[in-house]
Amino acid sequence: MARISNRFWFQLHGWFALPVWLLFSFICLSGTIAVLSHELTWLTNPAARADNPHKLPAKPVAELVQTVQQAHPTAAVGAVMVFEPYLVNAVVFTDADKPQAIAYVNQYSGEIQAVEQGLTFIGFMRALHGWLLFPWHGSYSIGYYLVSLMSVMMLGSLITGLIVYKHFWQAFTRPKIRTHQGQRTLLADLHRLAGVWSIWFLLIMSLTGLWYLVQAIFWHADIDIEPHAPLVAASQLPSQTDSTPIPVVDFQQAMDKAQQLYPQFAPAYLRLPEHNRDMYQLMGGGDHIFYDQYAYQVSVNPWTGEVADSRSPADMNTLQVISHIADPLHYGTLGGLWTKILWFVFGLVLSGMSITGFMMWGRRTLKGASKSRAQVVQAELGETV
């Protein structure tokens, strides 16, 4: 069997990055910013900070919803998002003059610090990184496919890069950066060193990206990874009257049900019923660090108070487990602020690698092309002499 040359692997490694290097770099950089989007929001938006100088305990989420309803009597509260302790709770509501608004409520003081309309910085960065702000057509987005397909390019670059870089493991014990042998040598040393020390990060990004690609295909094919939340049975609805019936179970009681079922339940996304047959959909995290903040899900019937459906990591099949551990691994949220900072740093390294890799490949390829053209010209001149 013919031996494949190192030059072939180098060219293949470059071709994996060349066609999409600019898009790849942009996706890496936007993802890096998205990792710390919560912290950047805290830094740049004082209204989003949950200041607590008196060390007060956090108020129940249901009480914060009541605060918004009192301030906006005609509003319909749809959901509550709970973030890190240093960020306010976000109460999503609609009103006559607000098609969709978010009230920033300090969970310690109970004060509404701002009411925002439109896309938040956190939402914008996740959408920009996740699907490049391409529109969604039903259950798919071209942008989502473009972003997740980058995982194939990343994995291909990782594999071919390790083949090209012989004895790459020596970079762990004998790192080499030659600063006095020209820009090309320096770029090559930085690229190789960053690549070796980022193997674990590249592998995590590649594998989670491949999962997002599989997930996109599932969504597009209408294949449910998790079952849909149940609806209230028609027989359980109150009799029709002229007035709008009020659910027997209020939001706080629904929260108590979830807490009783899962004592470790830490609320993250809490949706109130949107219509008579809808239920309280309560999602939160727990004591499993590798699972996301939606790993625990409880559906509470607003008319009877029964828990109609519940899910936790113990009940998940393989695809559901992958679905709930992908985000913490991809965005570095599994260990809190410190792992997010680590992911941010390696995200910058990965963004830089994509640029230096393109520069190296371009220099070598253009030089090779110029050399080939020069040889052709010399041959032609020789024939005419």
CSV table of C-alpha atoms in Angstrom, one decimal:
chain,number,residue,atom,x,y,z
A,1,MET,CA,0.0,0.0,0.0
A,2,ALA,CA,1.3,3.4,-1.0
A,3,ARG,CA,2.3,5.7,1.9
A,4,ILE,CA,0.4,9.0,2.1
A,5,SER,CA,2.8,11.9,2.3
A,6,ASN,CA,2.9,14.5,5.0
A,7,ARG,CA,2.3,17.2,2.4
A,8,PHE,CA,-1.0,15.6,1.5
A,9,TRP,CA,-2.1,15.7,5.2
A,10,PHE,CA,-1.0,19.3,5.5
A,11,GLN,CA,-3.0,20.3,2.4
A,12,LEU,CA,-6.0,18.4,3.6
A,13,HIS,CA,-5.7,20.0,7.0
A,14,GLY,CA,-5.7,23.4,5.3
A,15,TRP,CA,-8.6,22.6,3.0
A,16,PHE,CA,-10.7,21.7,6.0
A,17,ALA,CA,-10.3,25.3,7.2
A,18,LEU,CA,-9.8,27.4,4.1
A,19,PRO,CA,-13.4,27.4,2.5
A,20,VAL,CA,-15.0,28.5,5.7
A,21,TRP,CA,-12.2,30.0,7.8
A,22,LEU,CA,-13.8,33.4,8.1
A,23,LEU,CA,-17.2,31.9,9.1
A,24,PHE,CA,-15.5,29.5,11.4
A,25,SER,CA,-13.6,32.3,13.1
A,26,PHE,CA,-16.7,34.4,13.5
A,27,ILE,CA,-18.6,31.4,15.0
A,28,CYS,CA,-15.7,30.8,17.4
A,29,LEU,CA,-15.6,34.4,18.5
A,30,SER,CA,-19.3,34.8,18.9
A,31,GLY,CA,-19.5,31.6,20.9
A,32,THR,CA,-16.6,32.8,23.1
A,33,ILE,CA,-18.5,36.0,23.9
A,34,ALA,CA,-21.8,34.0,24.4
A,35,VAL,CA,-20.0,32.0,27.1
A,36,LEU,CA,-19.7,35.2,29.3
A,37,SER,CA,-22.8,36.9,28.0
A,38,HIS,CA,-24.4,36.8,31.5
A,39,GLU,CA,-21.4,38.4,33.1
A,40,LEU,CA,-21.0,41.0,30.3
A,41,THR,CA,-24.6,41.9,30.8
A,42,TRP,CA,-23.9,42.3,34.6
A,43,LEU,CA,-20.9,44.6,33.7
A,44,THR,CA,-22.7,46.8,31.1
A,45,ASN,CA,-26.3,46.9,32.4
A,46,PRO,CA,-26.8,48.1,36.0
A,47,ALA,CA,-30.5,47.3,35.8
A,48,ALA,CA,-29.7,43.6,35.3
A,49,ARG,CA,-27.7,43.4,38.5
A,50,ALA,CA,-29.3,41.8,41.5
A,51,ASP,CA,-27.6,44.0,44.2
A,52,ASN,CA,-28.2,42.7,47.7
A,53,PRO,CA,-26.3,44.9,50.1
A,54,HIS,CA,-28.4,43.8,53.1
A,55,LYS,CA,-27.8,40.1,52.4
A,56,LEU,CA,-31.6,39.4,52.1
A,57,PRO,CA,-32.8,35.9,51.2
A,58,ALA,CA,-34.3,35.6,47.7
A,59,LYS,CA,-38.1,36.1,47.5
A,60,PRO,CA,-40.3,33.3,46.1
A,61,VAL,CA,-40.6,33.6,42.3
A,62,ALA,CA,-44.4,33.7,42.6
A,63,GLU,CA,-44.1,36.9,44.7
A,64,LEU,CA,-42.1,38.5,42.0
A,65,VAL,CA,-44.8,37.6,39.5
A,66,GLN,CA,-47.3,39.3,41.7
A,67,THR,CA,-45.2,42.4,41.8
A,68,VAL,CA,-45.2,42.6,38.0
A,69,GLN,CA,-49.0,42.0,37.9
A,70,GLN,CA,-49.6,44.8,40.4
A,71,ALA,CA,-47.4,47.2,38.5
A,72,HIS,CA,-49.1,46.2,35.2
A,73,PRO,CA,-52.7,45.2,36.1
A,74,THR,CA,-53.6,44.4,32.5
A,75,ALA,CA,-50.5,42.3,31.8
A,76,ALA,CA,-50.4,38.6,31.1
A,77,VAL,CA,-47.3,37.0,32.6
A,78,GLY,CA,-46.1,34.2,30.4
A,79,ALA,CA,-42.8,33.0,32.0
A,80,VAL,CA,-40.1,33.6,34.5
A,81,MET,CA,-36.3,33.1,33.8
A,82,VAL,CA,-34.0,32.6,36.8
A,83,PHE,CA,-30.3,33.2,36.2
A,84,GLU,CA,-27.2,33.3,38.4
A,85,PRO,CA,-27.7,34.9,41.9
A,86,TYR,CA,-26.0,38.1,40.8
A,87,LEU,CA,-28.5,38.7,38.0
A,88,VAL,CA,-32.1,39.7,38.4
A,89,ASN,CA,-35.1,37.4,37.6
A,90,ALA,CA,-36.7,38.1,34.2
A,91,VAL,CA,-40.5,38.1,34.1
A,92,VAL,CA,-41.8,37.9,30.6
A,93,PHE,CA,-45.2,39.4,30.0
A,94,THR,CA,-47.4,41.0,27.4
A,95,ASP,CA,-49.6,44.1,27.7
A,96,ALA,CA,-51.8,46.3,25.6
A,97,ASP,CA,-48.9,48.5,24.7
A,98,LYS,CA,-46.2,45.9,25.0
A,99,PRO,CA,-46.4,42.9,22.6
A,100,GLN,CA,-43.6,41.3,24.6
A,101,ALA,CA,-41.7,42.7,27.5
A,102,ILE,CA,-39.3,41.6,30.1
A,103,ALA,CA,-39.4,43.0,33.7
A,104,TYR,CA,-36.1,42.9,35.5
A,105,VAL,CA,-37.1,42.1,39.1
A,106,ASN,CA,-34.5,42.1,41.9
A,107,GLN,CA,-35.3,38.9,43.7
A,108,TYR,CA,-33.8,40.2,47.0
A,109,SER,CA,-35.5,43.6,47.2
A,110,GLY,CA,-38.6,42.8,45.0
A,111,GLU,CA,-38.1,46.0,43.0
A,112,ILE,CA,-38.7,46.2,39.3
A,113,GLN,CA,-35.5,47.7,38.1
A,114,ALA,CA,-36.3,48.0,34.4
A,115,VAL,CA,-38.8,46.9,31.7
A,116,GLU,CA,-37.1,45.9,28.4
A,117,GLN,CA,-38.6,45.2,25.0
A,118,GLY,CA,-36.9,43.4,22.2
A,119,LEU,CA,-33.9,41.1,22.1
A,120,THR,CA,-31.6,41.1,25.1
A,121,PHE,CA,-27.8,40.9,24.8
A,122,ILE,CA,-27.8,37.4,26.1
A,123,GLY,CA,-30.5,36.3,23.7
A,124,PHE,CA,-28.8,38.1,20.8
A,125,MET,CA,-25.4,36.4,21.4
A,126,ARG,CA,-26.9,32.9,21.7
A,127,ALA,CA,-28.9,33.5,18.5
A,128,LEU,CA,-26.0,34.9,16.7
A,129,HIS,CA,-23.7,32.0,17.7
A,130,GLY,CA,-26.4,29.3,17.4
A,131,TRP,CA,-28.0,30.1,14.1
A,132,LEU,CA,-26.4,33.3,12.8
A,133,LEU,CA,-29.7,35.1,13.2
A,134,PHE,CA,-31.0,33.2,10.1
A,135,PRO,CA,-34.9,32.9,10.2
A,136,TRP,CA,-36.5,29.7,11.4
A,137,HIS,CA,-38.8,27.9,8.9
A,138,GLY,CA,-41.0,25.8,11.1
A,139,SER,CA,-38.5,23.3,12.8
A,140,TYR,CA,-35.3,24.2,11.0
A,141,SER,CA,-32.9,27.1,10.2
A,142,ILE,CA,-30.2,27.2,7.6
A,143,GLY,CA,-28.0,29.1,10.0
A,144,TYR,CA,-28.3,26.4,12.6
A,145,TYR,CA,-27.2,23.8,10.0
A,146,LEU,CA,-24.2,26.0,9.0
A,147,VAL,CA,-23.0,26.5,12.5
A,148,SER,CA,-23.4,22.8,13.5
A,149,LEU,CA,-21.7,21.7,10.3
A,150,MET,CA,-18.6,23.5,11.5
A,151,SER,CA,-18.1,20.7,13.9
A,152,VAL,CA,-17.2,18.4,11.0
A,153,MET,CA,-14.6,20.9,9.8
A,154,MET,CA,-13.2,21.2,13.4
A,155,LEU,CA,-13.0,17.5,13.9
A,156,GLY,CA,-11.3,17.1,10.5
A,157,SER,CA,-8.8,19.8,11.3
A,158,LEU,CA,-8.1,18.2,14.7
A,159,ILE,CA,-7.4,14.8,13.2
A,160,THR,CA,-5.3,16.0,10.3
A,161,GLY,CA,-3.4,18.4,12.5
A,162,LEU,CA,-2.4,15.6,14.8
A,163,ILE,CA,-1.2,13.6,11.9
A,164,VAL,CA,0.8,16.5,10.4
A,165,TYR,CA,2.4,17.4,13.8
A,166,LYS,CA,4.6,14.4,14.5
A,167,HIS,CA,5.3,13.6,18.2
A,168,PHE,CA,2.8,16.3,19.2
A,169,TRP,CA,2.8,15.1,22.8
A,170,GLN,CA,6.3,16.6,23.2
A,171,ALA,CA,4.6,20.0,23.3
A,172,PHE,CA,3.3,19.2,26.8
A,173,THR,CA,6.8,18.7,28.2
A,174,ARG,CA,9.0,20.7,25.8
A,175,PRO,CA,7.0,23.6,24.4
A,176,LYS,CA,8.8,25.4,21.7
A,177,ILE,CA,8.3,29.0,20.5
A,178,ARG,CA,11.0,30.4,18.2
A,179,THR,CA,10.8,34.2,18.2
A,180,HIS,CA,13.9,34.9,16.2
A,181,GLN,CA,13.4,32.8,13.1
A,182,GLY,CA,10.8,34.9,11.2
A,183,GLN,CA,7.1,35.3,11.3
A,184,ARG,CA,6.3,32.1,9.5
A,185,THR,CA,8.2,30.0,12.1
A,186,LEU,CA,6.6,31.9,15.0
A,187,LEU,CA,3.1,31.5,13.6
A,188,ALA,CA,3.7,27.7,13.1
A,189,ASP,CA,5.0,27.3,16.7
A,190,LEU,CA,2.1,29.2,18.2
A,191,HIS,CA,-0.4,27.3,16.1
A,192,ARG,CA,1.0,23.9,17.0
A,193,LEU,CA,1.4,24.7,20.7
A,194,ALA,CA,-2.1,26.2,21.0
A,195,GLY,CA,-3.5,23.2,19.1
A,196,VAL,CA,-1.9,20.6,21.4
A,197,TRP,CA,-2.9,22.3,24.6
A,198,SER,CA,-6.5,22.7,23.2
A,199,ILE,CA,-7.0,19.1,22.1
A,200,TRP,CA,-9.5,18.5,25.0
A,201,PHE,CA,-11.4,21.7,24.1
A,202,LEU,CA,-11.4,21.0,20.4
A,203,LEU,CA,-12.8,17.5,21.1
A,204,ILE,CA,-15.5,18.8,23.3
A,205,MET,CA,-16.5,21.5,20.8
A,206,SER,CA,-16.5,19.0,17.9
A,207,LEU,CA,-18.5,16.3,19.7
A,208,THR,CA,-21.1,18.7,21.1
A,209,GLY,CA,-21.3,20.4,17.7
A,210,LEU,CA,-22.0,17.1,16.0
A,211,TRP,CA,-24.7,16.5,18.5
A,212,TYR,CA,-26.3,19.8,17.6
A,213,LEU,CA,-26.2,18.7,13.9
A,214,VAL,CA,-28.0,15.5,14.8
A,215,GLN,CA,-30.4,17.4,16.9
A,216,ALA,CA,-31.2,19.7,14.0
A,217,ILE,CA,-31.9,16.8,11.7
A,218,PHE,CA,-34.2,15.3,14.4
A,219,TRP,CA,-36.1,18.6,14.7
A,220,HIS,CA,-36.3,19.0,10.9
A,221,ALA,CA,-37.7,15.4,10.6
A,222,ASP,CA,-40.2,16.0,13.5
A,223,ILE,CA,-38.5,13.4,15.6
A,224,ASP,CA,-39.1,14.2,19.3
A,225,ILE,CA,-36.1,13.6,21.6
A,226,GLU,CA,-38.4,14.3,24.6
A,227,PRO,CA,-42.2,13.9,24.7
A,228,HIS,CA,-44.4,17.0,24.6
A,229,ALA,CA,-45.8,18.3,27.8
A,230,PRO,CA,-49.3,17.0,28.4
A,231,LEU,CA,-52.5,19.0,28.1
A,232,VAL,CA,-55.3,19.2,30.6
A,233,ALA,CA,-58.1,16.7,29.8
A,234,ALA,CA,-61.3,18.3,28.5
A,235,SER,CA,-63.2,16.6,31.3
A,236,GLN,CA,-61.2,18.3,33.9
A,237,LEU,CA,-62.0,21.8,32.7
A,238,PRO,CA,-64.6,23.8,34.8
A,239,SER,CA,-68.0,24.4,33.3
A,240,GLN,CA,-68.3,27.2,30.9
A,241,THR,CA,-69.6,30.5,32.3
A,242,ASP,CA,-69.7,34.0,31.2
A,243,SER,CA,-66.7,34.9,33.2
A,244,THR,CA,-63.1,33.6,32.6
A,245,PRO,CA,-62.6,30.7,35.1
A,246,ILE,CA,-59.7,31.1,37.5
A,247,PRO,CA,-57.4,28.1,38.0
A,248,VAL,CA,-57.7,26.4,41.4
A,249,VAL,CA,-54.0,26.1,41.8
A,250,ASP,CA,-51.9,29.3,41.8
A,251,PHE,CA,-48.3,29.6,40.8
A,252,GLN,CA,-46.8,29.3,44.3
A,253,GLN,CA,-48.7,26.0,44.8
A,254,ALA,CA,-47.4,24.7,41.5
A,255,MET,CA,-43.8,25.6,42.6
A,256,ASP,CA,-44.4,23.9,45.9
A,257,LYS,CA,-45.4,20.7,44.1
A,258,ALA,CA,-42.2,20.7,42.1
A,259,GLN,CA,-40.1,21.3,45.2
A,260,GLN,CA,-41.8,18.5,47.0
A,261,LEU,CA,-41.2,16.1,44.1
A,262,TYR,CA,-37.6,17.2,43.7
A,263,PRO,CA,-36.1,18.8,46.9
A,264,GLN,CA,-33.0,19.8,44.9
A,265,PHE,CA,-35.1,21.6,42.2
A,266,ALA,CA,-33.4,24.9,41.3
A,267,PRO,CA,-35.9,26.9,39.1
A,268,ALA,CA,-34.6,28.2,35.7
A,269,TYR,CA,-37.5,28.5,33.3
A,270,LEU,CA,-41.0,28.6,34.6
A,271,ARG,CA,-43.9,28.9,32.2
A,272,LEU,CA,-47.4,29.8,33.3
A,273,PRO,CA,-50.5,28.3,31.5
A,274,GLU,CA,-51.2,30.1,28.2
A,275,HIS,CA,-54.8,28.7,27.8
A,276,ASN,CA,-57.3,26.6,29.7
A,277,ARG,CA,-55.8,23.3,28.7
A,278,ASP,CA,-52.2,24.3,29.3
A,279,MET,CA,-50.3,23.5,32.5
A,280,TYR,CA,-47.6,25.0,34.6
A,281,GLN,CA,-44.4,23.9,32.9
A,282,LEU,CA,-41.6,24.2,35.5
A,283,MET,CA,-38.0,23.5,34.5
A,284,GLY,CA,-34.9,23.7,36.6
A,285,GLY,CA,-31.5,22.2,37.5
A,286,GLY,CA,-30.5,20.1,40.4
A,287,ASP,CA,-27.5,18.5,42.0
A,288,HIS,CA,-26.0,17.0,38.7
A,289,ILE,CA,-23.3,19.3,37.5
A,290,PHE,CA,-23.1,17.8,34.0
A,291,TYR,CA,-26.8,18.4,33.3
A,292,ASP,CA,-28.2,21.7,32.1
A,293,GLN,CA,-30.6,23.9,34.0
A,294,TYR,CA,-33.6,22.2,32.4
A,295,ALA,CA,-32.9,18.7,33.5
A,296,TYR,CA,-35.8,18.6,35.9
A,297,GLN,CA,-39.2,19.2,34.4
A,298,VAL,CA,-42.6,19.2,36.1
A,299,SER,CA,-46.0,19.7,34.6
A,300,VAL,CA,-48.7,20.7,37.2
A,301,ASN,CA,-52.4,20.7,36.3
A,302,PRO,CA,-53.8,24.2,37.3
A,303,TRP,CA,-57.3,22.8,37.8
A,304,THR,CA,-56.6,19.8,40.0
A,305,GLY,CA,-53.1,20.4,41.4
A,306,GLU,CA,-51.9,17.0,40.3
A,307,VAL,CA,-48.4,16.5,38.8
A,308,ALA,CA,-49.3,15.3,35.4
A,309,ASP,CA,-45.8,14.7,34.2
A,310,SER,CA,-42.2,14.8,35.6
A,311,ARG,CA,-38.8,14.1,34.3
A,312,SER,CA,-35.3,14.0,35.9
A,313,PRO,CA,-31.9,12.7,34.9
A,314,ALA,CA,-32.8,9.3,36.5
A,315,ASP,CA,-35.6,8.9,33.9
A,316,MET,CA,-33.7,9.9,30.8
A,317,ASN,CA,-32.8,7.6,27.9
A,318,THR,CA,-29.4,8.0,26.1
A,319,LEU,CA,-30.5,10.7,23.6
A,320,GLN,CA,-32.1,12.7,26.4
A,321,VAL,CA,-29.0,12.5,28.5
A,322,ILE,CA,-26.8,13.7,25.6
A,323,SER,CA,-29.3,16.5,25.0
A,324,HIS,CA,-29.1,17.8,28.5
A,325,ILE,CA,-25.3,17.5,29.0
A,326,ALA,CA,-24.4,19.1,25.6
A,327,ASP,CA,-24.9,22.7,26.6
A,328,PRO,CA,-23.0,22.7,29.9
A,329,LEU,CA,-20.0,21.1,28.0
A,330,HIS,CA,-20.3,23.4,25.0
A,331,TYR,CA,-20.7,26.7,27.0
A,332,GLY,CA,-18.7,25.7,30.1
A,333,THR,CA,-21.4,26.3,32.6
A,334,LEU,CA,-20.9,23.0,34.4
A,335,GLY,CA,-18.6,24.5,37.1
A,336,GLY,CA,-20.0,28.0,37.3
A,337,LEU,CA,-18.0,31.2,36.7
A,338,TRP,CA,-14.5,29.6,36.8
A,339,THR,CA,-15.2,27.0,34.1
A,340,LYS,CA,-16.9,29.7,32.0
A,341,ILE,CA,-13.7,31.8,32.2
A,342,LEU,CA,-11.7,28.8,31.2
A,343,TRP,CA,-14.0,28.2,28.2
A,344,PHE,CA,-13.7,31.8,27.3
A,345,VAL,CA,-9.9,31.7,27.3
A,346,PHE,CA,-9.8,28.6,25.2
A,347,GLY,CA,-12.4,30.1,22.9
A,348,LEU,CA,-10.1,33.0,22.2
A,349,VAL,CA,-7.3,30.5,21.6
A,350,LEU,CA,-9.4,28.6,19.1
A,351,SER,CA,-10.4,31.8,17.3
A,352,GLY,CA,-6.7,32.7,17.1
A,353,MET,CA,-5.8,29.3,15.8
A,354,SER,CA,-8.3,29.5,13.0
A,355,ILE,CA,-6.6,32.8,11.9
A,356,THR,CA,-3.0,31.7,12.3
A,357,GLY,CA,-3.8,28.4,10.6
A,358,PHE,CA,-5.2,30.2,7.6
A,359,MET,CA,-2.2,32.5,7.4
A,360,MET,CA,0.2,29.5,7.5
A,361,TRP,CA,-1.7,27.6,4.9
A,362,GLY,CA,-2.1,30.6,2.7
A,363,ARG,CA,1.6,31.5,2.8
A,364,ARG,CA,2.7,28.0,2.0
A,365,THR,CA,0.1,27.4,-0.7
A,366,LEU,CA,0.8,30.8,-2.4
A,367,LYS,CA,4.5,30.2,-2.2
A,368,GLY,CA,4.1,26.7,-3.8
A,369,ALA,CA,1.9,28.2,-6.5
A,370,SER,CA,4.4,30.9,-7.3
A,371,LYS,CA,7.2,28.4,-7.4
A,372,SER,CA,5.2,26.2,-9.8
A,373,ARG,CA,4.5,29.2,-12.1
A,374,ALA,CA,8.2,30.1,-12.1
A,375,GLN,CA,9.1,26.6,-13.1
A,376,VAL,CA,6.6,26.7,-15.9
A,377,VAL,CA,8.0,30.0,-17.1
A,378,GLN,CA,11.6,28.8,-17.0
A,379,ALA,CA,10.6,25.7,-19.0
A,380,GLU,CA,8.9,27.8,-21.6
A,381,LEU,CA,11.9,30.1,-21.9
A,382,GLY,CA,14.2,27.1,-22.2
A,383,GLU,CA,12.2,25.8,-25.1
A,384,THR,CA,12.4,29.1,-27.0
A,385,VAL,CA,16.2,29.4,-26.7
